Amino acid sequence: YPTLSWQHPTWTGAGADSNWSTAQNWFAGVAPGANDLVVFNVTVDVNATQDIAQVDGVWIGSDYGGGFDVTITQAANLTLDFDFFLDGGTFAAGAFTLNVAGNWTRDNGTFNLGTSTVNFNGVNQTIRGATVFNNLQKLAGGGSTLTFSSDAEQTVVNGELKLQGTAAGNLLLLRSTTNGTQWTINSQGTATLEFLDVKDSNASGNA
């Protein structure tokens, strides 16, 4: 995980609305840009609406003891050049696409899947923590890897699961975080699985 500091745009909610694009909602009065890791890690109620199309990553921290109500609402397609980290509160994805180029971690908190699509568009990526997705996809070849946690936590896809390499000589690798230990996935909807190199998989449903 990255080292967090006040140098990252950190939510205060001091603005007149709940939008990410409102500068006064962030520490030092500066709204995040495409190269910023945005941080929600304060012990206040949070109701934040994403209306910025691209940031480096999203970190929703665990400092939400004492009954704080924390909801991050996705209101447009969002592209992350780095990680998505959820350790508290609720991230409501709605009907939008969340493009993730880094890793996915859900240690705690709630991922409200809605009718969203999570698109893993990086090279070597890892999914950690039990998560229920609506649509999940990774379309990549040339030795790109999607690694799933092997610690008995299950990835569930209610909608469309699409895991595809690009050709017979350009496979997408599906791996476990621990070699020789199974990772689990359950596909409840449609599944498109092509040009894959799979190891240690325990798949159920339509996968």
mmCIF file of C-alpha atoms in Angstrom:
data_model
loop_
_atom_site.group_PDB
_atom_site.id
_atom_site.type_symbol
_atom_site.label_atom_id
_atom_site.label_comp_id
_atom_site.label_asym_id
_atom_site.label_seq_id
_atom_site.Cartn_x
_atom_site.Cartn_y
_atom_site.Cartn_z
ATOM 1 C CA TYR A 1 0.000 0.000 0.000
ATOM 2 C CA PRO A 2 1.181 3.549 -0.622
ATOM 3 C CA THR A 3 2.371 5.761 2.199
ATOM 4 C CA LEU A 4 -0.383 8.269 2.864
ATOM 5 C CA SER A 5 0.205 11.893 3.763
ATOM 6 C CA TRP A 6 -1.587 15.201 3.560
ATOM 7 C CA GLN A 7 0.223 15.699 0.263
ATOM 8 C CA HIS A 8 -2.431 13.458 -1.274
ATOM 9 C CA PRO A 9 -5.809 15.153 -1.873
ATOM 10 C CA THR A 10 -7.659 14.249 1.331
ATOM 11 C CA TRP A 11 -11.381 14.790 1.752
ATOM 12 C CA THR A 12 -12.654 17.269 4.335
ATOM 13 C CA GLY A 13 -16.156 17.930 2.950
ATOM 14 C CA ALA A 14 -15.937 21.638 3.751
ATOM 15 C CA GLY A 15 -17.366 22.745 0.406
ATOM 16 C CA ALA A 16 -20.915 23.804 -0.436
ATOM 17 C CA ASP A 17 -21.676 20.514 -2.230
ATOM 18 C CA SER A 18 -20.486 16.910 -2.228
ATOM 19 C CA ASN A 19 -18.600 16.920 -5.533
ATOM 20 C CA TRP A 20 -15.002 15.776 -5.950
ATOM 21 C CA SER A 21 -14.457 18.705 -8.322
ATOM 22 C CA THR A 22 -15.169 21.302 -5.603
ATOM 23 C CA ALA A 23 -11.776 22.469 -4.364
ATOM 24 C CA GLN A 24 -13.044 23.440 -0.916
ATOM 25 C CA ASN A 25 -13.930 19.796 -0.198
ATOM 26 C CA TRP A 26 -10.237 18.875 -0.043
ATOM 27 C CA PHE A 27 -7.439 19.635 2.356
ATOM 28 C CA ALA A 28 -5.511 22.739 1.194
ATOM 29 C CA GLY A 29 -8.412 23.659 -1.101
ATOM 30 C CA VAL A 30 -7.170 21.831 -4.191
ATOM 31 C CA ALA A 31 -9.316 19.349 -6.113
ATOM 32 C CA PRO A 32 -7.577 16.169 -7.324
ATOM 33 C CA GLY A 33 -6.112 15.825 -10.790
ATOM 34 C CA ALA A 34 -5.387 12.852 -12.999
ATOM 35 C CA ASN A 35 -2.090 12.096 -11.221
ATOM 36 C CA ASP A 36 -3.445 12.229 -7.659
ATOM 37 C CA LEU A 37 -4.281 9.427 -5.240
ATOM 38 C CA VAL A 38 -7.487 10.586 -3.533
ATOM 39 C CA VAL A 39 -7.859 9.739 0.159
ATOM 40 C CA PHE A 40 -10.949 9.378 2.342
ATOM 41 C CA ASN A 41 -9.514 8.756 5.769
ATOM 42 C CA VAL A 42 -11.047 11.201 8.243
ATOM 43 C CA THR A 43 -13.320 10.646 11.229
ATOM 44 C CA VAL A 44 -16.277 12.682 9.984
ATOM 45 C CA ASP A 45 -19.398 11.799 8.033
ATOM 46 C CA VAL A 46 -18.593 11.626 4.335
ATOM 47 C CA ASN A 47 -21.000 11.946 1.416
ATOM 48 C CA ALA A 48 -18.824 12.432 -1.648
ATOM 49 C CA THR A 49 -19.862 12.366 -5.302
ATOM 50 C CA GLN A 50 -17.259 11.459 -7.921
ATOM 51 C CA ASP A 51 -17.530 13.799 -10.896
ATOM 52 C CA ILE A 52 -13.873 13.719 -12.013
ATOM 53 C CA ALA A 53 -13.096 11.296 -14.845
ATOM 54 C CA GLN A 54 -9.551 10.254 -13.907
ATOM 55 C CA VAL A 55 -7.357 10.066 -10.817
ATOM 56 C CA ASP A 56 -4.310 7.991 -9.951
ATOM 57 C CA GLY A 57 -6.089 5.852 -7.351
ATOM 58 C CA VAL A 58 -8.754 5.755 -4.648
ATOM 59 C CA TRP A 59 -8.055 5.005 -0.978
ATOM 60 C CA ILE A 60 -11.041 4.687 1.377
ATOM 61 C CA GLY A 61 -9.511 4.092 4.778
ATOM 62 C CA SER A 62 -10.575 2.350 7.963
ATOM 63 C CA ASP A 63 -10.675 5.303 10.364
ATOM 64 C CA TYR A 64 -14.446 5.250 10.516
ATOM 65 C CA GLY A 65 -15.125 3.972 14.031
ATOM 66 C CA GLY A 66 -17.795 5.616 16.143
ATOM 67 C CA GLY A 67 -20.708 5.279 13.720
ATOM 68 C CA PHE A 68 -19.580 7.629 10.957
ATOM 69 C CA ASP A 69 -21.633 7.428 7.751
ATOM 70 C CA VAL A 70 -19.288 7.230 4.773
ATOM 71 C CA THR A 71 -20.575 6.948 1.199
ATOM 72 C CA ILE A 72 -18.626 7.534 -1.992
ATOM 73 C CA THR A 73 -20.956 7.663 -5.013
ATOM 74 C CA GLN A 74 -19.673 7.112 -8.528
ATOM 75 C CA ALA A 75 -21.545 9.523 -10.814
ATOM 76 C CA ALA A 76 -19.555 9.063 -14.038
ATOM 77 C CA ASN A 77 -17.118 6.618 -15.584
ATOM 78 C CA LEU A 78 -13.868 6.672 -13.617
ATOM 79 C CA THR A 79 -10.346 5.700 -14.666
ATOM 80 C CA LEU A 80 -7.698 4.820 -12.078
ATOM 81 C CA ASP A 81 -4.056 4.601 -13.127
ATOM 82 C CA PHE A 82 -3.188 2.918 -9.842
ATOM 83 C CA ASP A 83 -5.043 0.970 -7.112
ATOM 84 C CA PHE A 84 -8.538 0.818 -5.690
ATOM 85 C CA PHE A 85 -8.408 0.271 -1.913
ATOM 86 C CA LEU A 86 -11.580 -0.105 0.195
ATOM 87 C CA ASP A 87 -11.219 -0.575 3.941
ATOM 88 C CA GLY A 88 -14.304 1.205 5.256
ATOM 89 C CA GLY A 89 -17.552 2.910 4.332
ATOM 90 C CA THR A 90 -19.437 2.310 1.074
ATOM 91 C CA PHE A 91 -18.409 2.794 -2.523
ATOM 92 C CA ALA A 92 -21.534 2.913 -4.717
ATOM 93 C CA ALA A 93 -20.593 2.223 -8.341
ATOM 94 C CA GLY A 94 -24.047 2.791 -9.832
ATOM 95 C CA ALA A 95 -24.365 2.127 -13.569
ATOM 96 C CA PHE A 96 -20.868 3.266 -14.475
ATOM 97 C CA THR A 97 -17.539 1.785 -15.535
ATOM 98 C CA LEU A 98 -14.588 1.744 -13.170
ATOM 99 C CA ASN A 99 -11.304 1.238 -15.050
ATOM 100 C CA VAL A 100 -8.539 -0.003 -12.760
ATOM 101 C CA ALA A 101 -4.937 -0.212 -13.978
ATOM 102 C CA GLY A 102 -3.521 -1.267 -10.603
ATOM 103 C CA ASN A 103 -4.681 -3.689 -7.926
ATOM 104 C CA TRP A 104 -8.051 -4.147 -6.245
ATOM 105 C CA THR A 105 -8.231 -4.544 -2.462
ATOM 106 C CA ARG A 106 -11.369 -4.809 -0.346
ATOM 107 C CA ASP A 107 -10.248 -5.370 3.228
ATOM 108 C CA ASN A 108 -13.501 -4.083 4.679
ATOM 109 C CA GLY A 109 -16.330 -1.755 3.766
ATOM 110 C CA THR A 110 -19.044 -2.282 1.145
ATOM 111 C CA PHE A 111 -18.736 -2.292 -2.617
ATOM 112 C CA ASN A 112 -22.247 -1.499 -3.877
ATOM 113 C CA LEU A 113 -22.040 -3.028 -7.348
ATOM 114 C CA GLY A 114 -25.218 -1.652 -8.932
ATOM 115 C CA THR A 115 -25.104 -2.397 -12.662
ATOM 116 C CA SER A 116 -21.482 -1.328 -12.944
ATOM 117 C CA THR A 117 -18.549 -2.752 -14.871
ATOM 118 C CA VAL A 118 -15.101 -3.056 -13.310
ATOM 119 C CA ASN A 119 -12.544 -3.212 -16.101
ATOM 120 C CA PHE A 120 -9.015 -4.286 -15.185
ATOM 121 C CA ASN A 121 -6.935 -2.626 -17.890
ATOM 122 C CA GLY A 122 -3.412 -2.880 -16.485
ATOM 123 C CA VAL A 123 -0.756 -5.528 -17.089
ATOM 124 C CA ASN A 124 -0.113 -7.592 -13.935
ATOM 125 C CA GLN A 125 -2.952 -7.048 -11.474
ATOM 126 C CA THR A 126 -4.273 -8.612 -8.250
ATOM 127 C CA ILE A 127 -7.753 -8.886 -6.720
ATOM 128 C CA ARG A 128 -7.663 -9.174 -2.911
ATOM 129 C CA GLY A 129 -10.612 -9.499 -0.568
ATOM 130 C CA ALA A 130 -14.046 -11.059 -1.091
ATOM 131 C CA THR A 131 -15.928 -8.908 -3.575
ATOM 132 C CA VAL A 132 -19.216 -9.247 -5.447
ATOM 133 C CA PHE A 133 -19.000 -7.572 -8.859
ATOM 134 C CA ASN A 134 -21.711 -6.937 -11.423
ATOM 135 C CA ASN A 135 -19.611 -7.081 -14.596
ATOM 136 C CA LEU A 136 -15.907 -7.898 -14.367
ATOM 137 C CA GLN A 137 -13.545 -7.926 -17.294
ATOM 138 C CA LYS A 138 -9.899 -8.042 -18.255
ATOM 139 C CA LEU A 139 -8.959 -8.136 -21.917
ATOM 140 C CA ALA A 140 -5.212 -8.492 -22.329
ATOM 141 C CA GLY A 141 -2.585 -10.821 -23.674
ATOM 142 C CA GLY A 142 1.153 -11.087 -24.050
ATOM 143 C CA GLY A 143 1.695 -12.595 -20.617
ATOM 144 C CA SER A 144 -0.532 -10.180 -18.691
ATOM 145 C CA THR A 145 -1.642 -11.689 -15.383
ATOM 146 C CA LEU A 146 -4.727 -11.393 -13.216
ATOM 147 C CA THR A 147 -3.989 -12.823 -9.770
ATOM 148 C CA PHE A 148 -6.698 -13.768 -7.274
ATOM 149 C CA SER A 149 -6.296 -14.004 -3.507
ATOM 150 C CA SER A 150 -5.842 -17.564 -2.235
ATOM 151 C CA ASP A 151 -6.999 -16.919 1.352
ATOM 152 C CA ALA A 152 -10.451 -18.549 1.030
ATOM 153 C CA GLU A 153 -12.114 -15.326 -0.095
ATOM 154 C CA GLN A 154 -14.376 -15.616 -3.089
ATOM 155 C CA THR A 155 -14.825 -13.394 -6.104
ATOM 156 C CA VAL A 156 -18.447 -13.441 -7.301
ATOM 157 C CA VAL A 157 -19.648 -11.999 -10.618
ATOM 158 C CA ASN A 158 -23.420 -11.512 -10.904
ATOM 159 C CA GLY A 159 -23.440 -10.135 -14.439
ATOM 160 C CA GLU A 160 -20.911 -10.673 -17.219
ATOM 161 C CA LEU A 161 -17.502 -12.193 -16.593
ATOM 162 C CA LYS A 162 -15.156 -11.532 -19.487
ATOM 163 C CA LEU A 163 -11.561 -12.759 -19.252
ATOM 164 C CA GLN A 164 -9.778 -12.865 -22.578
ATOM 165 C CA GLY A 165 -6.309 -13.000 -24.017
ATOM 166 C CA THR A 166 -5.843 -11.668 -27.507
ATOM 167 C CA ALA A 167 -4.800 -14.797 -29.428
ATOM 168 C CA ALA A 168 -3.473 -18.329 -29.011
ATOM 169 C CA GLY A 169 0.049 -16.959 -28.662
ATOM 170 C CA ASN A 170 -0.994 -14.057 -26.422
ATOM 171 C CA LEU A 171 -2.664 -15.591 -23.406
ATOM 172 C CA LEU A 172 -4.054 -13.929 -20.302
ATOM 173 C CA LEU A 173 -2.660 -15.693 -17.220
ATOM 174 C CA LEU A 174 -4.963 -16.360 -14.240
ATOM 175 C CA ARG A 175 -3.038 -17.150 -11.079
ATOM 176 C CA SER A 176 -3.265 -17.551 -7.300
ATOM 177 C CA THR A 177 -1.420 -15.309 -4.848
ATOM 178 C CA THR A 178 0.009 -18.551 -3.416
ATOM 179 C CA ASN A 179 1.339 -21.048 -5.920
ATOM 180 C CA GLY A 180 -0.400 -24.394 -5.429
ATOM 181 C CA THR A 181 -3.278 -22.942 -3.372
ATOM 182 C CA GLN A 182 -6.644 -22.555 -5.084
ATOM 183 C CA TRP A 183 -8.372 -19.274 -5.716
ATOM 184 C CA THR A 184 -12.156 -19.209 -6.100
ATOM 185 C CA ILE A 185 -14.529 -17.475 -8.483
ATOM 186 C CA ASN A 186 -18.268 -17.875 -8.960
ATOM 187 C CA SER A 187 -19.891 -16.634 -12.159
ATOM 188 C CA GLN A 188 -23.645 -16.200 -11.829
ATOM 189 C CA GLY A 189 -24.230 -14.572 -15.214
ATOM 190 C CA THR A 190 -22.692 -14.957 -18.647
ATOM 191 C CA ALA A 191 -19.043 -15.839 -19.051
ATOM 192 C CA THR A 192 -16.695 -15.211 -21.967
ATOM 193 C CA LEU A 193 -13.405 -17.006 -21.341
ATOM 194 C CA GLU A 194 -10.896 -17.156 -24.191
ATOM 195 C CA PHE A 195 -7.139 -17.530 -24.713
ATOM 196 C CA LEU A 196 -6.365 -18.164 -21.056
ATOM 197 C CA ASP A 197 -3.592 -19.899 -19.132
ATOM 198 C CA VAL A 198 -5.231 -20.931 -15.839
ATOM 199 C CA LYS A 199 -3.592 -22.376 -12.737
ATOM 200 C CA ASP A 200 -4.955 -23.269 -9.254
ATOM 201 C CA SER A 201 -8.514 -22.271 -10.133
ATOM 202 C CA ASN A 202 -11.625 -23.386 -8.235
ATOM 203 C CA ALA A 203 -14.375 -22.014 -10.494
ATOM 204 C CA SER A 204 -18.122 -22.502 -10.099
ATOM 205 C CA GLY A 205 -21.321 -21.317 -11.734
ATOM 206 C CA ASN A 206 -20.768 -20.463 -15.392
ATOM 207 C CA ALA A 207 -17.011 -19.953 -15.139
#
